[in-house]
CSV table of C-alpha atoms in Angstrom, one decimal:
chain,number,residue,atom,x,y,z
A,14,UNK,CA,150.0,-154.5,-115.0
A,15,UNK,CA,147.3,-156.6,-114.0
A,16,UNK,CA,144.9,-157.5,-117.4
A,17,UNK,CA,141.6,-155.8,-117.7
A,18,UNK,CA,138.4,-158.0,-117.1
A,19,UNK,CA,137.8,-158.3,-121.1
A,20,UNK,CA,141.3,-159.4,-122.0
A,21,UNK,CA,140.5,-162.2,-119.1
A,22,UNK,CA,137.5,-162.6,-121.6
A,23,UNK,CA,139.3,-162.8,-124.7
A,24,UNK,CA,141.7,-165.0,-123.3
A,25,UNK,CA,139.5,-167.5,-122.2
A,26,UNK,CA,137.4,-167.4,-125.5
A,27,UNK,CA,140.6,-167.8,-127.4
A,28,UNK,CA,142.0,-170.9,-125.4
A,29,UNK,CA,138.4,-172.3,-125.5
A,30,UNK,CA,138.5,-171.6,-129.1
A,31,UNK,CA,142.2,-172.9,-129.9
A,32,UNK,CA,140.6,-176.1,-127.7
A,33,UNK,CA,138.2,-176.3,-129.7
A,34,UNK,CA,140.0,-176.4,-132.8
A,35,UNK,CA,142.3,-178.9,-131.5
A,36,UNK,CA,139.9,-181.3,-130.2
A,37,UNK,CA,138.3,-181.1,-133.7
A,38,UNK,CA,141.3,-181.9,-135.5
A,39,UNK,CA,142.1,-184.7,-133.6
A,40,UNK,CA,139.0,-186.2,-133.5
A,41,UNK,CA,138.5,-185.8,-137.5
A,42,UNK,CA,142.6,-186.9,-137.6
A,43,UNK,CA,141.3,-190.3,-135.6
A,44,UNK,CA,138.2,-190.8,-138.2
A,45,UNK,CA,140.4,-190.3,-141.1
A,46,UNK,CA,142.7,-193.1,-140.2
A,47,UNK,CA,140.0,-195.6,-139.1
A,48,UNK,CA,138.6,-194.8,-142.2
A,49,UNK,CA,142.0,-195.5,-144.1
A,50,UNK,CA,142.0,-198.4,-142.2
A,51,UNK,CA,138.7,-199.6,-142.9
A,52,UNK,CA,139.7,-199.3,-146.5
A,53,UNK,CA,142.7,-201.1,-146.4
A,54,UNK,CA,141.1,-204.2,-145.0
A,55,UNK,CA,138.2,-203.9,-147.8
A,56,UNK,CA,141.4,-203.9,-150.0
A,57,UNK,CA,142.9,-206.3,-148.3
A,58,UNK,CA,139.6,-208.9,-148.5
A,59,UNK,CA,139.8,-207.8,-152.0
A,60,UNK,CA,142.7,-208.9,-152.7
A,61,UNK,CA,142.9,-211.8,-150.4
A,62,UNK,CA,139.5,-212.7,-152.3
A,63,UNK,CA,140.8,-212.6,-156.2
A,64,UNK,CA,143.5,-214.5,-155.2
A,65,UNK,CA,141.1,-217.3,-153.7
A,66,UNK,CA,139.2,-216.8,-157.2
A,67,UNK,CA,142.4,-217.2,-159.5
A,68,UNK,CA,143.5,-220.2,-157.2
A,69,UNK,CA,140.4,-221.8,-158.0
A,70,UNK,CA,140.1,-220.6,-161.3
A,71,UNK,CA,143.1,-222.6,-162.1
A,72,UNK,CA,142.5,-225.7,-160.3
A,73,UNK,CA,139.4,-226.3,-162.4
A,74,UNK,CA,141.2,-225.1,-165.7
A,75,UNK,CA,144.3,-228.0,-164.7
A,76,UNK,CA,141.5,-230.4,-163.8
A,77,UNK,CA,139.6,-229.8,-167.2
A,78,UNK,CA,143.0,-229.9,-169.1
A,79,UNK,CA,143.5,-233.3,-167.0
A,80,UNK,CA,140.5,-234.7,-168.2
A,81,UNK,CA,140.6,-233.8,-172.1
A,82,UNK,CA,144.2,-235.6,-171.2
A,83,UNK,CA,142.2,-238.6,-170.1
A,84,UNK,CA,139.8,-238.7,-173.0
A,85,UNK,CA,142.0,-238.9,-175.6
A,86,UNK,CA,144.1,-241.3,-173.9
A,87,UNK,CA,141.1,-243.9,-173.0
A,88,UNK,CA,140.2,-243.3,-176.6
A,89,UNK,CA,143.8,-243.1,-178.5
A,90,UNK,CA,145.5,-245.7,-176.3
A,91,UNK,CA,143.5,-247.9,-173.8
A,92,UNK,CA,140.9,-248.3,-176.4
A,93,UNK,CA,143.2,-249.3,-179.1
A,94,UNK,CA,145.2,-251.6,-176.6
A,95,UNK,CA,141.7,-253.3,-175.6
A,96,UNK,CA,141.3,-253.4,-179.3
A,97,UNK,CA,144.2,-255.5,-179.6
A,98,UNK,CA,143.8,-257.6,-177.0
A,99,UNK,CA,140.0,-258.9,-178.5
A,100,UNK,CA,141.8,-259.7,-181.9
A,101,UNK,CA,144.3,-261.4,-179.7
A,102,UNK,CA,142.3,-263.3,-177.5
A,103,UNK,CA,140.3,-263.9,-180.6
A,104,UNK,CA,142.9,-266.2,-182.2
A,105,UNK,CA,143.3,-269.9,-181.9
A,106,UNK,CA,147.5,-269.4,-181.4
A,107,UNK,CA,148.0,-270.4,-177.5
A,108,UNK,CA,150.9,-267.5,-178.4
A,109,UNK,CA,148.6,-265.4,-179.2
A,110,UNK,CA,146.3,-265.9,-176.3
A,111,UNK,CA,149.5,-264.9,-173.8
A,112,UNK,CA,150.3,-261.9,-176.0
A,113,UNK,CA,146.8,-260.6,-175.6
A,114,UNK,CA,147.1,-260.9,-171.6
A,115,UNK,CA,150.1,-259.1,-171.9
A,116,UNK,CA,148.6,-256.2,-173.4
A,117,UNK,CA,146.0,-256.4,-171.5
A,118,UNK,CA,147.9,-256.2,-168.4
A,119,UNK,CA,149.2,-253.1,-169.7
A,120,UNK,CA,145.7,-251.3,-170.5
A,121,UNK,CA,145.0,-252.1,-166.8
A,122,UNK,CA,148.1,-250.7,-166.1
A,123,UNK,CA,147.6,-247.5,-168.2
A,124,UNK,CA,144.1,-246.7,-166.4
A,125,UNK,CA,145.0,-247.1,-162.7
A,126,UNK,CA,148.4,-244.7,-163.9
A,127,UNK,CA,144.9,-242.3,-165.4
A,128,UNK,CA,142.5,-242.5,-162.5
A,129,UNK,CA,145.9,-240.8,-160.1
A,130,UNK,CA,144.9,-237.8,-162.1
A,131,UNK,CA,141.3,-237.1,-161.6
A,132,UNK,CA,142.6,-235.0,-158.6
A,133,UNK,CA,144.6,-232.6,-158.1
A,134,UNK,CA,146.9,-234.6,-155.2
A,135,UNK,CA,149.3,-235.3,-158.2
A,136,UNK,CA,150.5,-231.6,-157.6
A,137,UNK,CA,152.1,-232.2,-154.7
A,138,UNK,CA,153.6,-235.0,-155.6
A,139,UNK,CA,155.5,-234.0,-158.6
A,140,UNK,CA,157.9,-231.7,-159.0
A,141,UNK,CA,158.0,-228.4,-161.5
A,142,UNK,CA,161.2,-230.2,-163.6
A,143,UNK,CA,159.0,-233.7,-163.4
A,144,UNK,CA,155.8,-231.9,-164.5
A,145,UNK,CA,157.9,-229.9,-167.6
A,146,UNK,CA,159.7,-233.2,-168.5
A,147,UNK,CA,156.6,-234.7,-169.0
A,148,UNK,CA,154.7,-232.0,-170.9
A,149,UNK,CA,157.9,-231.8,-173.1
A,150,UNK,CA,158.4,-235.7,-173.6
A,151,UNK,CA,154.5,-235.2,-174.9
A,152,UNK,CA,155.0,-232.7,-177.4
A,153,UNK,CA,157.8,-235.2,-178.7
A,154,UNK,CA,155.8,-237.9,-178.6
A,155,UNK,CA,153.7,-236.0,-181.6
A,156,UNK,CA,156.6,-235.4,-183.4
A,157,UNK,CA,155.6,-231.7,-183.4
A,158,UNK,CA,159.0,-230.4,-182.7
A,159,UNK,CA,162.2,-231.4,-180.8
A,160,UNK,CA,162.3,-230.0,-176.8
A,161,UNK,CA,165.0,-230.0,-174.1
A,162,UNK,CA,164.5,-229.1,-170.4
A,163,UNK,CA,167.9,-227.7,-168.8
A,164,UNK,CA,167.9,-227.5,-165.2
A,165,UNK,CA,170.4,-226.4,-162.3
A,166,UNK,CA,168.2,-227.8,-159.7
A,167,UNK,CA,164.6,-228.6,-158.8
A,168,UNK,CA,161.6,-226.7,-157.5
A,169,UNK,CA,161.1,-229.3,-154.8
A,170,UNK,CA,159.9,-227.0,-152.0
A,171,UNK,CA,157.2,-224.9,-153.4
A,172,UNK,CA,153.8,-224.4,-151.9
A,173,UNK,CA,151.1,-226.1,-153.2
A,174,UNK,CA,149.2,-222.7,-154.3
A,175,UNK,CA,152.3,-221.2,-156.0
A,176,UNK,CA,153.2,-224.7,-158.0
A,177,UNK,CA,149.1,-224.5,-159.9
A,178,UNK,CA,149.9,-221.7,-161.2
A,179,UNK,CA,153.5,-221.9,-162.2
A,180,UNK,CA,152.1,-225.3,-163.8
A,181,UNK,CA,148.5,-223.5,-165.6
A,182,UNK,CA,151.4,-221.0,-166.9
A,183,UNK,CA,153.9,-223.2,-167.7
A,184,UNK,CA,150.9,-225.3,-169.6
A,185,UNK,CA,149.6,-222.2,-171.0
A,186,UNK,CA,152.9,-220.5,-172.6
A,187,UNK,CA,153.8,-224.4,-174.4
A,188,UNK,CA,150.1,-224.2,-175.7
A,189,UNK,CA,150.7,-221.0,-177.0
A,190,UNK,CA,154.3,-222.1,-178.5
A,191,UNK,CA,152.3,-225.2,-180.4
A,192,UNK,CA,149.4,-223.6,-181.2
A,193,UNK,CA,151.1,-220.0,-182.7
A,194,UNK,CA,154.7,-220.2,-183.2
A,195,UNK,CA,155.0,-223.4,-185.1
A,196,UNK,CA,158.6,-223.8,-183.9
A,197,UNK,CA,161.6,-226.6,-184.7
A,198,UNK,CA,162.6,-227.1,-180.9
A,199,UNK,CA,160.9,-225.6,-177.4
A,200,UNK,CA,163.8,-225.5,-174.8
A,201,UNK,CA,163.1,-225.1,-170.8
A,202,UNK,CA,165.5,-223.7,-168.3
A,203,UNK,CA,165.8,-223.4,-164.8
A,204,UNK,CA,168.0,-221.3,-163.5
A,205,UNK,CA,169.4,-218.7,-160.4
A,206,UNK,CA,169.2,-215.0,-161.1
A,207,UNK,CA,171.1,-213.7,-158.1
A,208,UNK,CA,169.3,-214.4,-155.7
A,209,UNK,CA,165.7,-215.0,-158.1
A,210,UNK,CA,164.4,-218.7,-159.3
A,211,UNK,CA,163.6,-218.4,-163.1
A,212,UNK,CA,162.3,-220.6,-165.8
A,213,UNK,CA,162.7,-220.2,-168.9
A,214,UNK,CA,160.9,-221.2,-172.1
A,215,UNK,CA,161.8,-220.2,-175.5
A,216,UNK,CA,160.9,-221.6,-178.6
A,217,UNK,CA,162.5,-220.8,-182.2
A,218,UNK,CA,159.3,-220.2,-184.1
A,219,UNK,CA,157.8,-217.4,-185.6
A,220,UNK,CA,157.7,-215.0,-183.0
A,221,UNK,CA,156.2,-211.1,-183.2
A,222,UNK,CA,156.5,-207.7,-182.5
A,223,UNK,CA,156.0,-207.9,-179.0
A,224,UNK,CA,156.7,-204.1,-178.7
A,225,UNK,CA,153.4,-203.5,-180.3
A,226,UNK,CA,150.1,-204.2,-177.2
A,227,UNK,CA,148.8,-207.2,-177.4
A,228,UNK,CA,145.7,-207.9,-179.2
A,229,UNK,CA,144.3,-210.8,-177.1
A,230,UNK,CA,144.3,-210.9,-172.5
A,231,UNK,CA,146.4,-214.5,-173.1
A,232,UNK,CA,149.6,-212.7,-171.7
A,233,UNK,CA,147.8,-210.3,-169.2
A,234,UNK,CA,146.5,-213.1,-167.5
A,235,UNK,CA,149.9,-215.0,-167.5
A,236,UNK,CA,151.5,-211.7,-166.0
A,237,UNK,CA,148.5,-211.2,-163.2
A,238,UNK,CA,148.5,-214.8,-162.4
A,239,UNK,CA,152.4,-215.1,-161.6
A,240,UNK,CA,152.0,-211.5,-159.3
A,241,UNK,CA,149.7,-213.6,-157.5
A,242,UNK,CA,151.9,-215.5,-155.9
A,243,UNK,CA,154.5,-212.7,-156.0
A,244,UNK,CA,156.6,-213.9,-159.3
A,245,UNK,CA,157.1,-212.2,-162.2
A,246,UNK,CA,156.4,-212.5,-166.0
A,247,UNK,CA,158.2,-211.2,-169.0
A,248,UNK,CA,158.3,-212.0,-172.7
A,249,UNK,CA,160.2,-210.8,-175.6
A,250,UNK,CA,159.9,-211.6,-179.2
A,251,UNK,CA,161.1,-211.2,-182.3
A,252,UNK,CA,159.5,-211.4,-186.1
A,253,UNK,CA,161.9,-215.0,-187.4
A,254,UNK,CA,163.5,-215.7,-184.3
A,255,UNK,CA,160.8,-216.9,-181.6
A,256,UNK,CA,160.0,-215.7,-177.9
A,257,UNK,CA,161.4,-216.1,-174.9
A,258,UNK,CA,158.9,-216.0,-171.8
A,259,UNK,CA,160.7,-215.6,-168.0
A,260,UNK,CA,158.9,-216.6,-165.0
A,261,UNK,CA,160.6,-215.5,-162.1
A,262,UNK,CA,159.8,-217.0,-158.9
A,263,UNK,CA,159.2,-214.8,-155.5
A,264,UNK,CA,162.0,-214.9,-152.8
């Protein structure tokens, strides 16, 4: 049975219809996903931007950090060494006179070691277990507390971006252990995980609650700075027994 000339109709209507429908949906499917994708690079610039930001953020916080550094040396050593070298030069001992070149030579010696810092080209020169050694060997040198640095190997092939901010947060967490937990000894390791690089710091001092939120964005920033680079931050702390802070490098 042949169809009647308005089932023909209907037909037609419905597949124009249905064709309709279909091109519709694939044409609003195909604007959907270039706007996804149009969002995901915004996110993408985003994110690729406040990483630039926190990259440069900390370069200028190390460089600042660098230069108190500098100030208090020209004015606690280099100026007490040129000091000593007038009184000495001052003298009418020929002894004297050789002991005041001496320490000249070693002022001169300390300033050309402080103008290598005034950039940031020091960074890739050092190493993570250099850099801690000396921040710890400086904390001694005060006779704040006693420190040891444990490690099972060095951090010798980091990129330049990921070792700022492991040393801003490496800086930040022993400023935090001097300037809070008032502890007896600061020890540093570095160590494997499986198959995860970790430091860690922990200090003996006063520690707190660190199940109750934070009152201060110190630790948020720590944490958002290492998942900039794709590492990890934990801490945990006790009331009388001190904190432990874990950075764990990315893979």
């Amino acid at each position: 049975m042949e169809p009647t000339e308005d089932q023909v109709y209907v037909i037609i209507f419905a597949t124009i219809f249905l064709g309709g429908i279909m091109s519709t949906f694939v044409i609003s499917m195909v604007f959907i996903h270039r706007q996804r994708q149009a969002q995901n690079r915004q996110k993408v610039d985003q994110i690729k931007s406040e990483h630039e930001m926190t990259l440069l953020n900390i370069e200028n916080e190390i460089q600042q950090e660098t230069l108190t550094h500098i100030g208090r040396e020209l004015h606690d050593n280099i100026g007490q060494l040129l000091s000593l070298a007038k009184l000495n030069f001052g003298s009418i001992k020929p002894e004297k006179h050789a002991e005041g070149r001496e320490i000249l030579a070693q002022a001169i010696r300390e300033v050309r070691g402080l103008s290598k810092q005034l950039n940031l080209d020091w960074v890739e020169s050092i190493s993570i277990s250099e850099f801690i050694g000396q921040q710890l060997d400086r904390i001694e040198a005060t006779g704040f507390c006693a420190t040891t640095l444990q490690a099972d190997f060095d951090l010798v092939d980091l990129p330049k971006e990921s070792k700022l901010v492991l040393i801003r947060v490496i800086q930040e967490s022993l400023n935090n252990a001097i300037k809070h937990a008032l502890p007896d000894k600061i020890l540093i390791r570095i160590e494997e995980n499986g198959n995860r690089k970790q430091i860690r710091i922990k200090d003996d001092g006063k520690g707190f609650d660190s199940s109750q939120p934070s009152k201060g964005s110190g630790m948020t920033n720590l944490k958002m700075r290492m998942e900039t680079i794709g590492g990890e931050f934990h801490l945990t702390s006790s009331v009388g027994i001190g904190t432990e802070i874990t950075l764990t490098l990315p893979n």
